[in-house]
mmCIF file of C-alpha atoms in Angstrom:
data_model
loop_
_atom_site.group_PDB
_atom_site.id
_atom_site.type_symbol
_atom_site.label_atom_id
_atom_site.label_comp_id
_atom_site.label_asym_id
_atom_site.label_seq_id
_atom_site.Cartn_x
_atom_site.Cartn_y
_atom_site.Cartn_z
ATOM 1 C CA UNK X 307 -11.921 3.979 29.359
ATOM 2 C CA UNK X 308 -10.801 4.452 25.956
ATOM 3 C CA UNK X 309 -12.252 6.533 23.349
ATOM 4 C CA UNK X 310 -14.092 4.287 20.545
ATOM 5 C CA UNK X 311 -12.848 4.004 17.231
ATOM 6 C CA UNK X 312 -15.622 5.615 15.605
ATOM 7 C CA UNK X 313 -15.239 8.654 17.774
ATOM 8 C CA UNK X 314 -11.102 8.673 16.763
ATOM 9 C CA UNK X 315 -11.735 7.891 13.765
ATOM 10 C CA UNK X 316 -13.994 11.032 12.894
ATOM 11 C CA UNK X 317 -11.527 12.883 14.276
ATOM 12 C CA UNK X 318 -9.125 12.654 12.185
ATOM 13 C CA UNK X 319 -11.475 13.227 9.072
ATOM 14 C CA UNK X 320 -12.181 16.871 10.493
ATOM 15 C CA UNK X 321 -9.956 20.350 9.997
ATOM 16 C CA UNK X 322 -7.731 19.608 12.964
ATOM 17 C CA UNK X 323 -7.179 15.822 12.772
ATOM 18 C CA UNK X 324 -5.701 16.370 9.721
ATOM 19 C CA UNK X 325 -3.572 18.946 10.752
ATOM 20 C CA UNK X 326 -2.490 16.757 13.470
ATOM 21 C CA UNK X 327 -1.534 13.776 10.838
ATOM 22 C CA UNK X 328 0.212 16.338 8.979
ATOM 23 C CA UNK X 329 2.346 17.974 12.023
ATOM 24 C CA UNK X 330 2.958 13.875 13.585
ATOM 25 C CA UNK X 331 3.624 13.288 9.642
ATOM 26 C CA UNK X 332 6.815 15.458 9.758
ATOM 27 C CA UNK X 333 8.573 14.004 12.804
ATOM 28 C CA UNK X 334 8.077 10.392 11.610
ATOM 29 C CA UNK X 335 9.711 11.282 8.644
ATOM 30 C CA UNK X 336 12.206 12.460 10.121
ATOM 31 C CA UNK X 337 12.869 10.132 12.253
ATOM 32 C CA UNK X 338 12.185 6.666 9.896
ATOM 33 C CA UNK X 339 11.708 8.177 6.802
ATOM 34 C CA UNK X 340 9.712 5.146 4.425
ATOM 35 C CA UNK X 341 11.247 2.523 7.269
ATOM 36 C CA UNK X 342 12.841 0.456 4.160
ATOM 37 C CA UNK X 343 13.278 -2.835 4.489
ATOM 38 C CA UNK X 344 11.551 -3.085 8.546
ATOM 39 C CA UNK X 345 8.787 -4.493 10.212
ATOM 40 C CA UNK X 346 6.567 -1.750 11.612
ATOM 41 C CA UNK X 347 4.089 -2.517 14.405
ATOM 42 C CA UNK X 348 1.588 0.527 15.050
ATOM 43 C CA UNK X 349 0.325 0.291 18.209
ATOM 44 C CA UNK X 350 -3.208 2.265 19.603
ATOM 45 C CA UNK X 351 -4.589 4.479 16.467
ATOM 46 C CA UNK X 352 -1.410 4.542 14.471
ATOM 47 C CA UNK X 353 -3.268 3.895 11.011
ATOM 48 C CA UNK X 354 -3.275 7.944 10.202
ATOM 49 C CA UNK X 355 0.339 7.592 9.775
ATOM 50 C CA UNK X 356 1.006 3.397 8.590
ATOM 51 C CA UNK X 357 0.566 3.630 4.908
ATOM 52 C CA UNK X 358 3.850 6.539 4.669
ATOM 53 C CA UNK X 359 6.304 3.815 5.709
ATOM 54 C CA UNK X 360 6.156 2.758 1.854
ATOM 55 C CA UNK X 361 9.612 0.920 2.023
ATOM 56 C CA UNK X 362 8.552 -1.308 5.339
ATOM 57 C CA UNK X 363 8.388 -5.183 4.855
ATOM 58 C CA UNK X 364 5.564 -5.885 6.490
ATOM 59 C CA UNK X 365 3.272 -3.245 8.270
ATOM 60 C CA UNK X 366 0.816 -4.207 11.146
ATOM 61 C CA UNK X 367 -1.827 -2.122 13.334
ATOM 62 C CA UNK X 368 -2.705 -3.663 16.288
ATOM 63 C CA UNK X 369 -5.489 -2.003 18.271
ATOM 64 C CA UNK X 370 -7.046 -2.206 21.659
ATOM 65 C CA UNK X 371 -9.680 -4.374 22.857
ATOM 66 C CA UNK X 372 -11.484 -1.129 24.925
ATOM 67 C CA UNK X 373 -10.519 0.730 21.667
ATOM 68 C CA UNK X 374 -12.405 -1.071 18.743
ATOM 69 C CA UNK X 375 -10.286 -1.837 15.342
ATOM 70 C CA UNK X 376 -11.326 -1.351 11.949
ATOM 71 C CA UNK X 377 -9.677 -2.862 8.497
ATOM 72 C CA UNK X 378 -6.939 -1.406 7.582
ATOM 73 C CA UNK X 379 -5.764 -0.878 4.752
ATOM 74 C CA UNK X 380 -8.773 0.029 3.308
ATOM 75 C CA UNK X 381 -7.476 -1.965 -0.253
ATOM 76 C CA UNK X 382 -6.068 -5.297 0.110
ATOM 77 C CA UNK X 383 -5.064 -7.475 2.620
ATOM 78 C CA UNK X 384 -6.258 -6.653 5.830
ATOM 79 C CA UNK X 385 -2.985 -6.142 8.270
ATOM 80 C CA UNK X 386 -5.363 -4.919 11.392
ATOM 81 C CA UNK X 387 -5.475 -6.863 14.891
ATOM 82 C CA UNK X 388 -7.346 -6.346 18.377
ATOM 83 C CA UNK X 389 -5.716 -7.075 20.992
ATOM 84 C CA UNK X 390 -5.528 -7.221 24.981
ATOM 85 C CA UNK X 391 -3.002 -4.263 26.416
ATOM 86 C CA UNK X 392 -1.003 -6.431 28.694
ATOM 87 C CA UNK X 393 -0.505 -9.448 26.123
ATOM 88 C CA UNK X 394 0.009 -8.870 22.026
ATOM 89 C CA UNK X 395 -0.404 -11.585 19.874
ATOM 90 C CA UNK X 396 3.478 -11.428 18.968
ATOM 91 C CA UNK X 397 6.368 -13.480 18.797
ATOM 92 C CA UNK X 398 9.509 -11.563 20.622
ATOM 93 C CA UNK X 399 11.817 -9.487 18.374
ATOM 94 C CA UNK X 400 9.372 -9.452 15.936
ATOM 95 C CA UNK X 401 9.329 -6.009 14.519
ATOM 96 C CA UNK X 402 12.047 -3.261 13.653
ATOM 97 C CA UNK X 403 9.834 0.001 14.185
ATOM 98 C CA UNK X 404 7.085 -0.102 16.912
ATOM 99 C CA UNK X 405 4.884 3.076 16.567
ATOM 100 C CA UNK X 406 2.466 3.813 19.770
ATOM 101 C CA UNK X 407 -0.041 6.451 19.174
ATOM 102 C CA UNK X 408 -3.142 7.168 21.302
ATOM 103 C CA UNK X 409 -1.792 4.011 23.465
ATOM 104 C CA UNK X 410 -0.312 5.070 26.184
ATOM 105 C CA UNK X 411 -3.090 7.749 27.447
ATOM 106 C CA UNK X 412 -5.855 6.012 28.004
ATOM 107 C CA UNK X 413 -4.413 2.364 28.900
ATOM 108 C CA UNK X 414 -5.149 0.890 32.374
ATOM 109 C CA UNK X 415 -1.574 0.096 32.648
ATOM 110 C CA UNK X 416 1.144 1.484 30.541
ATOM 111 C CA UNK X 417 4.295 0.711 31.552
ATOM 112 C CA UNK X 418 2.598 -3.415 30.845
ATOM 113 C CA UNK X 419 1.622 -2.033 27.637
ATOM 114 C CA UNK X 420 4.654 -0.934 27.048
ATOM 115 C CA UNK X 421 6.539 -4.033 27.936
ATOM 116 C CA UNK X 422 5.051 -6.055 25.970
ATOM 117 C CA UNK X 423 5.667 -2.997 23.091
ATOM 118 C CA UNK X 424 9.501 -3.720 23.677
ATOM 119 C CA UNK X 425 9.115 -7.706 23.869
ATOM 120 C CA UNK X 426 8.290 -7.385 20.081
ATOM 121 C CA UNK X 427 11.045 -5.378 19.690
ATOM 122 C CA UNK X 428 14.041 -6.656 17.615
ATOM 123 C CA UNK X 429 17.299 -6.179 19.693
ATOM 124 C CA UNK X 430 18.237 -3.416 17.163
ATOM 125 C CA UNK X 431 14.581 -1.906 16.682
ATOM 126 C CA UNK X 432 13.384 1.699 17.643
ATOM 127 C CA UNK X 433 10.280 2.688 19.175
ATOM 128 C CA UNK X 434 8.445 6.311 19.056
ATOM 129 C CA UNK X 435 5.625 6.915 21.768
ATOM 130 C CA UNK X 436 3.522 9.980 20.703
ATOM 131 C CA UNK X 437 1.436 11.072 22.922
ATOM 132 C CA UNK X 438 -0.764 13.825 24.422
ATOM 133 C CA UNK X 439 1.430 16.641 26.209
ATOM 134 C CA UNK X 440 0.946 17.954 29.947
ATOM 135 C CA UNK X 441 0.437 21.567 29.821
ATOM 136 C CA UNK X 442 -0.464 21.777 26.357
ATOM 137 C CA UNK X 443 -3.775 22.837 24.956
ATOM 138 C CA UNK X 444 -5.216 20.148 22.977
ATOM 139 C CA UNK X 445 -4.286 18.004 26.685
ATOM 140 C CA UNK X 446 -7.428 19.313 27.904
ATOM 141 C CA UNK X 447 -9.737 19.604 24.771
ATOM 142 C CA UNK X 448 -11.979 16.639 25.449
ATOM 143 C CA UNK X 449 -13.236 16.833 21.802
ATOM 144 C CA UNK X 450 -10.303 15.578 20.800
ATOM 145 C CA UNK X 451 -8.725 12.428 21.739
ATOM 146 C CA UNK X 452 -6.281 14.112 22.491
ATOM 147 C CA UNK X 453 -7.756 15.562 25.899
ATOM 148 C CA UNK X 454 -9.114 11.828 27.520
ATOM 149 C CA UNK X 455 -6.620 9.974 29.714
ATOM 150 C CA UNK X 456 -3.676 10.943 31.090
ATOM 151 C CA UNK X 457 -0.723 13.445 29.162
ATOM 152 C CA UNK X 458 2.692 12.857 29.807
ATOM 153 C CA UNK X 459 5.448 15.628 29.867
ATOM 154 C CA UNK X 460 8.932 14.803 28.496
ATOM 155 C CA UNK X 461 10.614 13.683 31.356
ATOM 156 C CA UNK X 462 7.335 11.122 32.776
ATOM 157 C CA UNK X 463 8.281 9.395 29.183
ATOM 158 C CA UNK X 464 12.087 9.331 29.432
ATOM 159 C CA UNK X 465 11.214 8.168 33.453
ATOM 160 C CA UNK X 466 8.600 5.338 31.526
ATOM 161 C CA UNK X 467 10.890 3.983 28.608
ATOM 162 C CA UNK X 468 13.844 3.573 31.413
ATOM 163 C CA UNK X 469 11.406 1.172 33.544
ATOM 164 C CA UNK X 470 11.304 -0.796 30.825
ATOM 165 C CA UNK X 471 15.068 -1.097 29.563
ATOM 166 C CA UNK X 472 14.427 1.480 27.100
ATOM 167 C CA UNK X 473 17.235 4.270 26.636
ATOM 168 C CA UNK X 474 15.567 7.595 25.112
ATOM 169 C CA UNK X 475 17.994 8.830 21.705
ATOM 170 C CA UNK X 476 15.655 11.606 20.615
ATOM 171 C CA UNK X 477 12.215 13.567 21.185
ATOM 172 C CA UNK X 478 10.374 16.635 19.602
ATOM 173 C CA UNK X 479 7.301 18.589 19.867
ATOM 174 C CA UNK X 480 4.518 19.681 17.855
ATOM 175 C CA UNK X 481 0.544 20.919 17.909
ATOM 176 C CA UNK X 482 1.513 24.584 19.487
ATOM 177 C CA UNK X 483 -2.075 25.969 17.696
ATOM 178 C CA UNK X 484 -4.335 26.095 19.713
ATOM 179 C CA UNK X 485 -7.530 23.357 19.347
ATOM 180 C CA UNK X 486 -9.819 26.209 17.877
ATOM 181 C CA UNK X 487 -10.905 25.558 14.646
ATOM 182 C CA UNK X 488 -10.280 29.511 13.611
ATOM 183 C CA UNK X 489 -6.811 29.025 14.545
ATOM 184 C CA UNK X 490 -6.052 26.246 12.613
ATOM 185 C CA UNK X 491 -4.913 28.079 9.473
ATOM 186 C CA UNK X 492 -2.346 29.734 11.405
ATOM 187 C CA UNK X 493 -0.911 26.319 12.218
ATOM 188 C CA UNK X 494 2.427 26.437 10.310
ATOM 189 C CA UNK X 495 3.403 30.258 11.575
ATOM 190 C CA UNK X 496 2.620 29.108 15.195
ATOM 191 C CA UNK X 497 4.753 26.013 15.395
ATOM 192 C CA UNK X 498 8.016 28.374 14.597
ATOM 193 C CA UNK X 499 6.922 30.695 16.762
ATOM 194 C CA UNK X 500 5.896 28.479 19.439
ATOM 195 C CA UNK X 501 9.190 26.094 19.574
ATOM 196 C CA UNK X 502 10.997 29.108 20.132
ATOM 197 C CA UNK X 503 9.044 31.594 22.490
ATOM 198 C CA UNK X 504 6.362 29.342 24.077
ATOM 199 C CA UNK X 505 7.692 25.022 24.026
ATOM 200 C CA UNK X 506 5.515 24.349 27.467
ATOM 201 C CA UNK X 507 2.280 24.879 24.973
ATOM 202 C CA UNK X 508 3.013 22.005 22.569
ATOM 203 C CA UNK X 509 -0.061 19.787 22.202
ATOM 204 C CA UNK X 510 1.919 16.571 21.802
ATOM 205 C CA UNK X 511 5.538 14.951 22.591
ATOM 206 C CA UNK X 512 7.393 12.670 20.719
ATOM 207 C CA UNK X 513 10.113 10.053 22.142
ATOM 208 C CA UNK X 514 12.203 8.046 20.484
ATOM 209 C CA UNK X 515 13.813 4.891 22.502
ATOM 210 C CA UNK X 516 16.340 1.616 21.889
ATOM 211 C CA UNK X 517 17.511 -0.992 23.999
ATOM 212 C CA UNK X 518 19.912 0.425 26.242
ATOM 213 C CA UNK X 519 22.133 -1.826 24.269
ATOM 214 C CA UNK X 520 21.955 -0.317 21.207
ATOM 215 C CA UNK X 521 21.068 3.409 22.236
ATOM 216 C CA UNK X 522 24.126 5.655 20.941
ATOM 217 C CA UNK X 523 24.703 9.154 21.377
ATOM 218 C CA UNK X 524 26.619 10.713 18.620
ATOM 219 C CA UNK X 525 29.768 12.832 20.169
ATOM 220 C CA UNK X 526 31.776 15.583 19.251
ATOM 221 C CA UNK X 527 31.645 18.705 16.953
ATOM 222 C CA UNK X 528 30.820 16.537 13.681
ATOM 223 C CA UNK X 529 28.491 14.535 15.172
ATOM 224 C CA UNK X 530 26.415 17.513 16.369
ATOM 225 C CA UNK X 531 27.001 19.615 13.277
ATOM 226 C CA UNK X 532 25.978 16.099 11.280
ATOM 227 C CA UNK X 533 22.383 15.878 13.172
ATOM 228 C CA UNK X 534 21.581 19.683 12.723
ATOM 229 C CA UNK X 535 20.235 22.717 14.297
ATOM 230 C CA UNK X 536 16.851 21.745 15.257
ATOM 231 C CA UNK X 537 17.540 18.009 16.281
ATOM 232 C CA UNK X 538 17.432 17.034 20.144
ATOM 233 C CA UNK X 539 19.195 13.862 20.735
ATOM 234 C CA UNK X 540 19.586 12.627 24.294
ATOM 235 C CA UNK X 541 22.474 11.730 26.165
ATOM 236 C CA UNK X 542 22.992 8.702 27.179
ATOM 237 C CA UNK X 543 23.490 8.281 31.135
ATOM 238 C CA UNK X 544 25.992 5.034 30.412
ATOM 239 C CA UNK X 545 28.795 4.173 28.023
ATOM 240 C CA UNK X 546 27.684 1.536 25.425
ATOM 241 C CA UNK X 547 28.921 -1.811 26.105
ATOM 242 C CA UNK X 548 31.131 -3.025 23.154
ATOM 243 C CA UNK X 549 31.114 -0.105 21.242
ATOM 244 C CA UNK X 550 27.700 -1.352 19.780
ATOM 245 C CA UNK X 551 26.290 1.287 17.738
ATOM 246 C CA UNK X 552 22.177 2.292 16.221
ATOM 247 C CA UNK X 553 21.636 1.860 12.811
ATOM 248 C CA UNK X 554 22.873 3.857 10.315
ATOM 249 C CA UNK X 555 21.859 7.291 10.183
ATOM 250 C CA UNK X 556 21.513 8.391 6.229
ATOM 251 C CA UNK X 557 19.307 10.299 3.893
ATOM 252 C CA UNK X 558 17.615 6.633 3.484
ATOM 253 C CA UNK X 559 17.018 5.468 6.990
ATOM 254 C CA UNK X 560 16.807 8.228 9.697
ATOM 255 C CA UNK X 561 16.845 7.573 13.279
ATOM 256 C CA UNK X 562 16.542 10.891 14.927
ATOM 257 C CA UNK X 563 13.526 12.892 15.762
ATOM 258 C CA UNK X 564 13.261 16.846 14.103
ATOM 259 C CA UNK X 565 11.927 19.733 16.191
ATOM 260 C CA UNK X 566 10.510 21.046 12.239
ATOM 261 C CA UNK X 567 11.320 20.890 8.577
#
């Protein structure tokens, strides 16, 4: 049973759910930076994080039926819809970015959920799953959403997005503080100490998938000095057909995934 949207929705207007928009803030800008030009789909409770992708088309929350929804934005048009896990209202290819947050954890069935996440997919679109990690802290703080459902290590999402044609490019962590509001203030010292002495207690993982089509690992010396230190892409386990490559990776429109800033 999923957590109501009043109850997530409180969350995130206390001490630590901002801190967790702030930490997921990072890696999405990272990764998509203001998604220019793209159609972004946020799937679960992705509206924390909807209104940074300032360049994007069209933006559009969809949330679940066990969920609740609320309007979003809270000015203007109203871009939020409920919908059933195993069936969203979408046309196929529909959207460029797909963002699923608090979706995954709590669904009856999410490798469904997530096939129908990658039918609205455009051939060429990415998708970034964040979601609650196994072993971490906040994974078993059940006053947070964070600790209902099931969490997923790296690997069962790699294992997940490869059921469903998916080919993981890039992943990061984040949320090594511990859930206690005391602790919170130390928040920015613990994530560098944490990536570097402690990664198993990360609160939450981040994956970033493409079609197996487009998924491209960059190779070489340059390529790795090009995505930096404190990138992780992943390899890819087969060569790409026809030399068919991910969009562009530039200052404008980002495609990897940063373990900090």
């Amino acid at each position: 049973m999923r957590r109501s949207i009043d109850e997530v929705r409180a969350f995130y207007g206390e001490p630590a759910g901002r801190l967790v928009r702030r930490l997921v803030a990072r890696r999405l800008d990272d990764a998509w930076g203001q998604a220019m030009g793209c159609d972004v789909l946020g799937i679960g409770y992705a509206t924390p994080w909807l209104d940074a992708f300032s360049g994007a088309r069209r933006v559009v929350a969809a949330m679940p039926k066990g969920q609740g929804a609320e309007a979003w934005p809270e000015t203007g048009r109203n871009a939020t819809v409920m919908v059933e896990d195993d069936r969203l209202p979408f046309r196929a290819g529909m959207f460029d970015r797909v963002l699923m947050v608090h979706a995954l954890e709590e669904a009856d069935a999410p490798g469904q959920l997530l096939t129908e996440a990658v039918r609205a997919l455009s051939p060429a679109g990415r998708i970034i799953l964040v979601a609650a990690a196994r072993g971490g802290f906040w994974g078993r703080a059940e006053n947070t959403p964070f600790g209902h459902g099931r969490p997923f290590s790296r690997g069962q999402l790699e294992q997940l997005v490869r059921e469903v044609d998916l080919e993981p490019v890039a992943w990061s962590q984040t949320l090594y503080v511990p859930p206690w509001r005391p602790a919170l203030g130390m928040a920015d010292a613990v994530e560098r100490i944490g990536q570097m002495v402690a990664p198993g207690a990360a609160g939450i993982v981040l994956l970033e998938a493409a079609r197996r089509t487009y998924a491209r690992t960059p190779r070489g010396l340059g390529a790795r000095a090009a995505l930096g230190e404190l990138l992780k892409p992943l390899p890819s386990p087969q060569p790409v057909p026809g030399g068919a490559r991910a969009l562009p990776s530039s200052r404008r429109h980002r495609t990897r995934l940063s373990a900090d800033k």
